Coordinates of C-alpha atoms in Angstrom, one line a residue:
M1 CA -73.5 41.4 -64.0
Q2 CA -74.9 44.2 -66.2
T3 CA -73.5 47.1 -64.2
T4 CA -69.9 46.0 -64.4
T5 CA -69.1 47.9 -67.6
T6 CA -70.8 51.1 -66.4
D7 CA -69.0 50.8 -63.1
I8 CA -65.6 50.5 -64.6
E9 CA -65.8 52.8 -67.6
P10 CA -66.8 56.0 -65.6
E11 CA -64.0 55.3 -63.2
R12 CA -61.6 55.3 -66.1
R13 CA -63.1 58.5 -67.5
T14 CA -63.2 60.4 -64.2
A15 CA -59.8 59.3 -62.9
V16 CA -57.2 62.0 -63.2
P17 CA -53.9 60.1 -63.9
R18 CA -51.7 63.0 -63.0
D19 CA -53.6 64.1 -59.9
P20 CA -51.0 64.0 -57.1
V21 CA -53.7 63.4 -54.4
A22 CA -55.1 60.4 -56.2
R23 CA -51.7 59.0 -56.9
A24 CA -50.7 59.5 -53.3
G25 CA -53.9 57.8 -52.2
R26 CA -53.1 54.7 -54.4
T27 CA -49.6 54.6 -53.1
A28 CA -50.7 54.9 -49.5
A29 CA -53.3 52.1 -49.8
R30 CA -50.8 49.8 -51.4
G31 CA -48.1 50.7 -48.9
A32 CA -50.4 50.1 -46.0
A33 CA -51.5 46.8 -47.3
A34 CA -47.9 45.7 -47.9
L35 CA -47.0 46.7 -44.3
V36 CA -49.9 44.6 -43.0
L37 CA -48.8 41.6 -45.0
V38 CA -45.2 42.0 -43.6
L39 CA -46.8 42.1 -40.1
L40 CA -48.7 38.9 -40.8
L41 CA -45.5 37.2 -42.1
L42 CA -43.8 38.1 -38.8
V43 CA -46.7 36.6 -36.9
V44 CA -46.3 33.4 -38.9
V45 CA -42.7 33.1 -37.8
R46 CA -43.8 33.3 -34.1
L47 CA -47.1 31.4 -34.6
P48 CA -48.9 32.5 -31.4
W49 CA -50.7 29.7 -29.7
A50 CA -54.4 30.4 -29.2
G51 CA -57.8 28.9 -29.8
D52 CA -58.0 25.8 -31.9
L53 CA -54.3 25.6 -32.8
G54 CA -53.9 22.4 -30.8
M55 CA -56.8 20.7 -32.6
H56 CA -55.3 21.5 -36.0
A57 CA -51.8 20.4 -35.0
A58 CA -53.3 17.1 -33.6
T59 CA -55.2 16.5 -36.9
V60 CA -52.0 16.9 -38.9
E61 CA -50.1 14.7 -36.5
R62 CA -52.7 11.9 -36.7
L63 CA -52.6 12.0 -40.5
R64 CA -48.8 11.8 -40.5
H65 CA -49.1 8.5 -38.6
G66 CA -52.1 7.1 -40.5
L67 CA -53.2 8.8 -43.7
L68 CA -56.0 6.2 -44.4
H69 CA -57.3 5.6 -40.9
P70 CA -56.2 8.4 -38.6
G71 CA -58.9 7.9 -36.0
N72 CA -60.2 10.6 -33.6
P73 CA -57.6 13.4 -33.5
L74 CA -58.1 14.1 -29.7
V75 CA -59.1 10.9 -27.9
D76 CA -58.0 7.2 -28.4
A77 CA -61.1 6.2 -30.4
D78 CA -61.7 5.0 -34.0
T79 CA -64.2 7.7 -35.1
P80 CA -64.3 10.0 -38.1
S81 CA -63.8 13.8 -37.7
P82 CA -64.8 16.8 -39.7
Y83 CA -61.3 18.2 -39.2
Y84 CA -60.0 15.6 -41.7
S85 CA -60.4 17.9 -44.7
P86 CA -58.7 18.1 -48.1
W87 CA -56.5 20.8 -46.6
T88 CA -55.4 18.9 -43.5
L89 CA -54.9 15.8 -45.6
L90 CA -52.5 17.8 -47.8
L91 CA -50.7 19.0 -44.7
G92 CA -50.5 15.4 -43.4
I93 CA -49.0 14.2 -46.6
V94 CA -46.4 17.0 -46.4
A95 CA -45.6 16.2 -42.8
K96 CA -45.2 12.5 -43.6
A97 CA -43.1 13.0 -46.8
T98 CA -40.8 15.6 -45.3
G99 CA -40.5 14.6 -41.7
L100 CA -41.0 18.3 -40.7
S101 CA -42.4 19.0 -37.2
V102 CA -46.1 19.7 -37.1
F103 CA -45.6 23.4 -36.2
V104 CA -43.2 23.9 -39.2
V105 CA -45.9 22.4 -41.4
L106 CA -48.5 24.7 -39.9
R107 CA -46.2 27.7 -40.6
L108 CA -46.0 26.6 -44.3
A109 CA -49.8 26.2 -44.3
A110 CA -50.2 29.8 -42.9
L111 CA -48.0 31.1 -45.8
A112 CA -50.0 29.2 -48.4
G113 CA -53.3 30.3 -46.8
L114 CA -52.2 34.0 -46.8
A115 CA -51.2 33.7 -50.5
L116 CA -54.6 32.2 -51.4
L117 CA -56.4 35.0 -49.4
V118 CA -54.5 37.9 -50.8
T119 CA -54.7 36.7 -54.4
G120 CA -58.3 35.7 -54.0
V121 CA -59.4 39.2 -52.7
H122 CA -57.5 40.8 -55.6
R123 CA -59.1 38.5 -58.2
Y124 CA -62.6 39.0 -56.9
V125 CA -62.3 42.8 -56.5
R126 CA -61.2 43.0 -60.1
T127 CA -64.5 41.6 -61.1
L128 CA -66.2 44.5 -59.5
T129 CA -64.0 47.4 -60.6
A130 CA -60.9 48.1 -62.6
H131 CA -59.6 50.8 -60.3
R132 CA -55.9 50.1 -59.5
A133 CA -56.2 51.0 -55.8
A134 CA -59.4 49.0 -55.2
P135 CA -57.8 45.6 -54.3
A136 CA -55.4 47.1 -51.6
L137 CA -58.2 49.3 -50.2
A138 CA -60.6 46.3 -50.1
L139 CA -58.0 44.2 -48.2
L140 CA -57.5 47.0 -45.7
S141 CA -61.3 47.3 -45.2
L142 CA -61.6 43.5 -44.7
L143 CA -59.0 43.7 -42.0
F144 CA -59.8 47.0 -40.2
L145 CA -63.4 48.0 -40.8
W146 CA -64.8 46.3 -37.7
G147 CA -65.7 48.0 -34.4
P148 CA -64.3 49.6 -31.2
A149 CA -64.4 46.3 -29.3
L150 CA -61.8 43.6 -30.1
F151 CA -63.2 40.5 -31.7
A152 CA -61.4 37.3 -32.9
W153 CA -62.9 34.1 -34.3
S154 CA -61.9 31.7 -37.0
G155 CA -63.5 32.5 -40.3
F156 CA -63.6 36.3 -39.5
L157 CA -61.1 38.5 -41.3
G158 CA -60.2 41.1 -38.7
L159 CA -56.4 41.6 -38.4
N160 CA -56.3 40.3 -34.8
S161 CA -58.5 37.3 -35.7
L162 CA -56.4 36.5 -38.7
A163 CA -53.2 36.7 -36.7
L164 CA -54.4 34.2 -34.2
T165 CA -55.9 31.8 -36.8
V166 CA -53.5 32.3 -39.6
S167 CA -52.6 28.6 -39.7
Y168 CA -56.2 27.3 -39.4
P169 CA -58.0 25.8 -42.4
S170 CA -60.4 28.7 -42.3
V171 CA -57.8 31.0 -43.9
P172 CA -57.2 28.9 -47.0
A173 CA -60.9 28.3 -47.1
L174 CA -61.6 32.0 -47.2
G175 CA -58.9 32.4 -49.8
L176 CA -60.4 29.7 -52.0
T177 CA -63.8 31.3 -51.5
F178 CA -62.7 34.6 -53.0
H179 CA -61.2 32.7 -55.9
F180 CA -64.4 30.8 -56.2
W181 CA -66.5 34.0 -56.3
A182 CA -64.2 35.5 -58.9
W183 CA -64.4 32.5 -61.1
L184 CA -68.1 32.1 -60.7
T185 CA -68.8 35.7 -61.5
R186 CA -66.9 35.5 -64.8
A187 CA -68.5 32.2 -65.6
A188 CA -72.0 33.6 -64.9
R189 CA -71.5 36.6 -67.1
G190 CA -70.4 34.7 -70.2
P191 CA -70.8 31.3 -71.8
A192 CA -69.5 28.7 -69.3
G193 CA -68.7 25.2 -70.4
W194 CA -69.6 22.0 -68.7
G195 CA -66.0 21.6 -67.5
A196 CA -66.0 25.0 -65.8
G197 CA -69.3 24.2 -64.1
A198 CA -68.0 20.9 -62.8
A199 CA -64.8 22.5 -61.6
L200 CA -66.7 25.2 -59.8
G201 CA -68.8 22.6 -58.1
A202 CA -65.8 20.7 -57.0
L203 CA -64.1 23.8 -55.6
W204 CA -67.3 24.7 -53.7
A205 CA -67.3 21.2 -52.2
V206 CA -63.6 21.5 -51.2
I207 CA -64.4 24.8 -49.4
L208 CA -67.3 23.2 -47.5
L209 CA -65.1 20.2 -46.5
C210 CA -62.2 22.4 -45.4
H211 CA -64.2 24.8 -43.2
Q212 CA -68.0 24.2 -43.1
F213 CA -68.9 27.6 -41.8
T214 CA -66.9 29.4 -44.5
G215 CA -68.5 27.1 -47.0
V216 CA -71.9 28.5 -45.9
V217 CA -70.6 32.0 -46.5
A218 CA -69.3 30.9 -49.9
T219 CA -72.7 29.5 -50.8
L220 CA -74.6 32.6 -49.9
G221 CA -72.2 34.7 -51.9
A222 CA -72.5 32.4 -54.9
L223 CA -76.3 32.7 -54.8
A224 CA -76.1 36.5 -54.8
M225 CA -73.5 36.6 -57.6
V226 CA -75.5 34.3 -59.8
A227 CA -78.7 36.3 -59.2
G228 CA -76.9 39.5 -59.9
A229 CA -75.2 38.3 -63.1
R230 CA -78.5 37.2 -64.7
P231 CA -76.8 34.3 -66.6
A232 CA -78.2 32.8 -69.8
R233 CA -80.3 29.7 -69.4
A234 CA -77.5 27.5 -70.9
T235 CA -75.0 28.9 -68.5
L236 CA -77.4 28.4 -65.6
L237 CA -77.9 24.8 -66.6
R238 CA -74.1 24.2 -66.6
L239 CA -73.7 25.8 -63.2
G240 CA -76.6 23.6 -61.9
A241 CA -74.7 20.5 -63.2
G242 CA -71.7 21.8 -61.3
L243 CA -73.7 22.0 -58.1
L244 CA -74.6 18.3 -58.6
A245 CA -70.9 17.5 -59.1
G246 CA -70.1 19.3 -55.8
L247 CA -72.7 17.4 -53.9
L248 CA -71.2 14.2 -55.3
V249 CA -67.7 15.2 -54.0
L250 CA -69.3 15.9 -50.6
W251 CA -71.0 12.5 -50.6
L252 CA -67.8 10.6 -51.6
W253 CA -65.4 12.2 -49.1
P254 CA -64.2 9.2 -47.1
Y255 CA -63.0 10.8 -43.9
Y256 CA -66.4 11.9 -42.5
D257 CA -70.0 12.1 -43.4
F258 CA -70.5 15.7 -44.3
F259 CA -74.3 15.5 -44.4
A260 CA -74.4 14.2 -40.8
L261 CA -73.2 17.6 -39.7
F262 CA -76.7 18.9 -40.3
F263 CA -77.9 16.9 -37.3
A264 CA -75.1 18.0 -34.9
G265 CA -76.1 18.3 -31.3
G266 CA -76.8 21.3 -29.1
D267 CA -73.1 21.8 -28.0
L268 CA -72.5 23.8 -31.1
E269 CA -75.3 26.2 -30.3
A270 CA -74.0 26.9 -26.8
V271 CA -70.5 27.6 -28.1
H272 CA -71.8 30.1 -30.6
R273 CA -74.3 32.0 -28.5
S274 CA -71.7 34.7 -27.7
L275 CA -71.5 35.7 -31.4
Y276 CA -74.8 37.5 -30.9
R277 CA -73.4 39.7 -28.1
D278 CA -72.2 43.3 -28.4
L279 CA -72.8 43.5 -32.1
A280 CA -72.4 47.3 -32.2
G281 CA -69.1 47.2 -30.3
R282 CA -67.6 44.4 -32.5
F283 CA -68.9 45.5 -35.9
G284 CA -70.0 49.2 -35.5
Y285 CA -67.7 50.6 -38.2
V286 CA -69.2 48.2 -40.8
L287 CA -72.3 50.5 -40.8
L288 CA -70.3 52.7 -43.2
G289 CA -70.3 49.8 -45.6
V290 CA -74.1 49.4 -45.1
V291 CA -74.5 53.0 -46.3
A292 CA -72.3 52.2 -49.4
L293 CA -74.5 49.1 -50.1
G294 CA -77.5 51.4 -50.1
F295 CA -75.9 53.5 -52.8
R296 CA -75.1 50.4 -54.8
L297 CA -78.7 49.0 -54.4
R298 CA -80.1 52.3 -55.6
R299 CA -78.0 52.1 -58.8
D300 CA -78.8 48.4 -59.4
R301 CA -81.6 46.5 -57.6
R302 CA -79.7 43.2 -58.3
D303 CA -76.3 44.4 -57.1
P304 CA -74.5 41.2 -56.0
L305 CA -72.9 42.7 -52.9
A306 CA -76.2 44.1 -51.7
L307 CA -78.0 40.7 -52.3
F308 CA -75.1 39.0 -50.5
F309 CA -75.4 41.2 -47.5
L310 CA -79.2 40.7 -47.3
L311 CA -78.8 36.9 -47.4
G312 CA -76.2 37.0 -44.7
V313 CA -78.4 39.2 -42.5
L314 CA -81.4 37.0 -43.0
M315 CA -79.5 33.9 -42.0
V316 CA -77.9 35.4 -38.9
A317 CA -81.2 36.9 -37.8
A318 CA -82.9 33.6 -38.3
G319 CA -80.3 31.9 -36.1
G320 CA -80.7 34.4 -33.3
L321 CA -84.5 34.2 -33.4
T322 CA -84.7 30.4 -33.5
G323 CA -81.8 29.6 -31.1
H324 CA -79.6 28.1 -33.8
Y325 CA -76.7 30.3 -32.7
S326 CA -74.2 28.4 -34.8
W327 CA -75.8 30.2 -37.7
G328 CA -74.0 33.3 -36.4
R329 CA -70.9 31.9 -38.1
A330 CA -72.6 33.3 -41.3
L331 CA -71.9 36.8 -40.0
P332 CA -69.0 37.2 -42.6
A333 CA -71.7 36.9 -45.3
A334 CA -73.0 40.3 -44.0
L335 CA -69.6 41.8 -43.1
I336 CA -67.6 41.0 -46.2
P337 CA -70.0 42.6 -48.8
A338 CA -70.4 45.7 -46.6
Q339 CA -66.6 46.0 -46.1
L340 CA -66.0 45.6 -49.8
A341 CA -68.7 48.1 -50.6
A342 CA -67.1 50.7 -48.3
A343 CA -63.8 50.4 -50.1
L344 CA -65.4 50.4 -53.6
Q345 CA -67.4 53.5 -52.9
A346 CA -64.1 55.4 -52.4
V347 CA -63.1 54.7 -56.0
S348 CA -66.5 54.6 -57.6
A349 CA -67.7 56.8 -60.4
G350 CA -69.1 60.1 -59.5
R351 CA -68.0 63.6 -58.5
W352 CA -64.4 63.7 -57.5
A353 CA -65.0 65.8 -54.4
V354 CA -67.6 63.4 -53.1
R355 CA -65.2 60.5 -53.6
R356 CA -62.5 62.3 -51.7
G357 CA -65.0 63.0 -48.9
W358 CA -65.9 59.4 -48.7
A359 CA -62.3 58.3 -48.8
G360 CA -61.7 60.7 -45.8
V361 CA -64.5 59.1 -43.8
L362 CA -63.3 55.6 -44.7
L363 CA -59.7 56.5 -43.6
V364 CA -60.9 57.6 -40.2
A365 CA -62.9 54.4 -39.7
L366 CA -59.9 52.3 -40.8
V367 CA -57.6 54.1 -38.5
A368 CA -60.0 53.6 -35.6
G369 CA -60.3 49.9 -36.4
A370 CA -56.6 49.6 -36.7
W371 CA -56.2 51.2 -33.2
T372 CA -58.7 48.7 -31.8
Q373 CA -56.5 45.8 -33.1
A374 CA -53.1 47.5 -32.4
G375 CA -52.3 44.8 -29.8
T376 CA -51.7 42.4 -32.8
L377 CA -48.3 44.0 -33.1
G378 CA -47.4 42.0 -29.9
Y379 CA -47.6 38.7 -31.9
A380 CA -44.8 39.9 -34.2
V381 CA -42.5 41.7 -31.8
R382 CA -41.6 41.5 -28.2
R383 CA -44.1 43.2 -25.9
D384 CA -41.4 45.3 -24.2
A385 CA -40.7 46.9 -27.6
L386 CA -44.2 48.2 -28.0
P387 CA -45.4 51.7 -26.9
G388 CA -47.2 51.6 -23.6
A389 CA -50.7 52.3 -25.1
V390 CA -50.2 49.5 -27.6
A391 CA -48.8 47.1 -25.1
A392 CA -51.9 47.6 -23.0
K393 CA -54.0 46.2 -25.9
Y394 CA -51.8 43.1 -26.3
R395 CA -53.3 39.8 -25.2
P396 CA -50.6 37.2 -24.5
P397 CA -51.1 33.9 -26.3
W398 CA -51.3 30.6 -24.5
A399 CA -48.2 28.9 -23.3
G400 CA -48.6 25.4 -24.8
Y401 CA -47.8 22.0 -23.3
Q402 CA -44.4 21.2 -24.9
W403 CA -43.1 20.8 -21.4
T404 CA -45.1 17.6 -20.9
V405 CA -43.3 16.0 -23.9
R406 CA -39.9 17.0 -22.5
A407 CA -41.0 15.3 -19.2
G408 CA -41.6 12.0 -21.0
V409 CA -45.2 12.1 -22.4
R410 CA -45.1 10.2 -25.8
Y411 CA -47.2 9.9 -28.9
G412 CA -50.3 7.9 -28.3
D413 CA -50.2 8.2 -24.4
V414 CA -53.5 9.0 -22.8
V415 CA -53.5 12.0 -20.5
M416 CA -56.1 12.9 -17.9
A417 CA -56.6 16.7 -18.1
R418 CA -59.3 19.3 -17.7
R419 CA -60.8 21.0 -20.8
F420 CA -58.3 23.8 -21.1
P421 CA -55.1 21.7 -21.3
A422 CA -57.1 19.1 -23.2
R423 CA -57.3 21.6 -26.1
Q424 CA -53.5 21.8 -26.4
I425 CA -52.0 18.5 -25.2
P426 CA -53.0 16.4 -28.3
A427 CA -51.0 18.8 -30.5
Y428 CA -47.9 17.0 -29.5
G429 CA -49.2 13.5 -30.1
P430 CA -50.8 12.3 -26.9
Y431 CA -54.6 11.7 -26.4
T432 CA -56.8 13.0 -23.7
V433 CA -59.6 11.2 -21.9
A434 CA -62.3 13.7 -23.1
P435 CA -62.0 16.0 -26.1
G436 CA -61.4 19.7 -25.5
Y437 CA -64.0 20.6 -28.1
P438 CA -67.5 19.4 -29.0
D439 CA -67.3 16.3 -31.1
V440 CA -70.4 15.3 -33.0
F441 CA -69.0 12.0 -34.2
L442 CA -67.8 10.7 -30.7
P443 CA -70.7 8.7 -29.3
D444 CA -69.4 8.5 -25.7
A445 CA -68.2 12.2 -25.5
A446 CA -70.7 13.0 -22.7
R447 CA -69.6 9.9 -20.7
R448 CA -65.9 10.9 -21.1
E449 CA -66.5 14.5 -20.0
A450 CA -68.4 13.2 -17.0
A451 CA -65.5 10.9 -16.1
V452 CA -63.0 13.8 -16.2
K453 CA -65.3 16.0 -14.1
R454 CA -65.8 13.2 -11.6
Y455 CA -62.0 12.4 -11.4
F456 CA -61.1 16.0 -10.5
S457 CA -64.1 16.5 -8.1
A458 CA -63.4 16.8 -4.4
G459 CA -65.9 14.0 -3.6
A460 CA -64.2 11.3 -5.8
G461 CA -62.6 8.5 -3.7
A462 CA -59.2 6.9 -4.4
E463 CA -60.6 3.7 -5.9
E464 CA -63.1 5.5 -8.1
R465 CA -60.3 7.7 -9.4
R466 CA -58.1 4.7 -10.1
G467 CA -60.9 2.9 -11.8
I468 CA -61.4 5.9 -14.2
L469 CA -57.7 5.9 -15.0
R470 CA -57.8 2.1 -15.7
E471 CA -60.9 2.3 -17.8
Y472 CA -59.3 4.8 -20.3
G473 CA -55.7 3.5 -20.1
V474 CA -54.4 6.8 -18.6
R475 CA -50.7 7.0 -18.2
W476 CA -50.4 10.7 -17.2
V477 CA -52.4 13.2 -15.2
V478 CA -52.1 17.0 -15.4
G479 CA -53.2 18.8 -12.3
G480 CA -55.5 17.6 -9.5
A481 CA -54.7 16.2 -6.1
P482 CA -51.6 14.0 -5.5
A483 CA -52.0 10.3 -4.6
P484 CA -49.7 7.4 -3.7
W485 CA -50.2 5.9 -7.2
L486 CA -49.2 9.2 -8.9
H487 CA -45.5 10.1 -9.3
K488 CA -44.8 13.8 -9.6
T489 CA -42.7 14.2 -12.8
A490 CA -42.6 17.9 -13.8
V491 CA -44.0 21.3 -13.0
G492 CA -45.1 23.5 -15.9
P493 CA -46.2 27.1 -16.3
R494 CA -48.6 28.5 -13.6
G495 CA -47.6 25.7 -11.3
Q496 CA -49.3 22.9 -13.2
V497 CA -48.1 19.5 -12.1
L498 CA -47.6 16.5 -14.4
Y499 CA -48.0 13.1 -12.7
R500 CA -47.1 9.7 -14.1
V501 CA -49.5 7.0 -13.2
V502 CA -47.7 4.2 -11.3
P503 CA -48.9 0.8 -12.7

């Protein structure tokens, strides 16, 4: 990238080493980033149950019992799954080798994912500026520069979202993505060997396999960074060879057919439609970063962050216009460059008074974003220890279904349950009749879902219900009406009843 030297050198010339305001700003940014990391470490200790945690726990549990042929992670069927990624395979090996419980392994995964993310952000930001406060300020912007409405989804870097998904594969995938961008930027600027190109391609493939949506974001960022760097023809040729190496890794991955995901059904579109709602409320403060991107684009028409943002906006807009709502998962491709640009503008070259003014505006936006996500503190400390206004923002995590295991449910047992409990029960080893999430590789998923719906419907007769249980080898039922062939075994949170099926 041609502008890197001119970006860094003026910063070094205009910085005033002994200026107490600048020194205090650097210290405050680093201190705030350190406090946020301590908060996230406390969250890892408690590991709040929310979202897809049950899916990822079930995936690790299946790999522990069968590394080569784990089968479907949620239902008793021999099908592949996109959740069997290089990351979860590593966790499965750790679980099998150590005998640690799946939730201890997920806590270790969360620590490793956070380490990859923090070091990755630091490495990539250092390719954009040499300012010492920039990495900490960039991390704070990624976590807090969002909007006045709370938003959480895997693959998105808001603090609340990160706290709830800290043990998901999306976190190490994002961390590897920042490392990938840093490595690619340096390779594109100078002579890159064939080995570096192949390694970059393999890393790109690993990111795609670990979390496909983050892989799309990584790809859009890579395109922007290569375009902005204007690499020599020889370097471009080696990077192209690396792309082929990455495609080979994707094709050879044995646990699922990556390219079959391009033909996934409409279930994914329905799930992601909500990503297009309340964009101003969820991401309004990011507009500050859009303004910063405008400044960068005026200085350099091929600025990589600006190009990255434009690619992200185009893909998300195309998804909304064509009904491909899963393309909304590319939103981080628009958010990340804007958030980074907002942070970098505060330390960029230029008049000192202007930088201070921008830093003040950014500070206000970060404080507002932090207040939106203040309820995240409840995942690290007890709710009754929070101030009243903060406690009101806290959203309790799910309760989990450990109580069913204590009541006698064992690994490999099939449980009849509605969709909500079906998202959590497999975490402890059992299967459910229908998966709690859309499964593009399960051919009879619709039939299974219809069977569950029919079983719990008021119009289902006794013989029809027993026939469904026999068909799927069900040994336990959570909820629903009692029957002579169901033995009430335990009562869980919210009055949920666990029945054992009498042979």
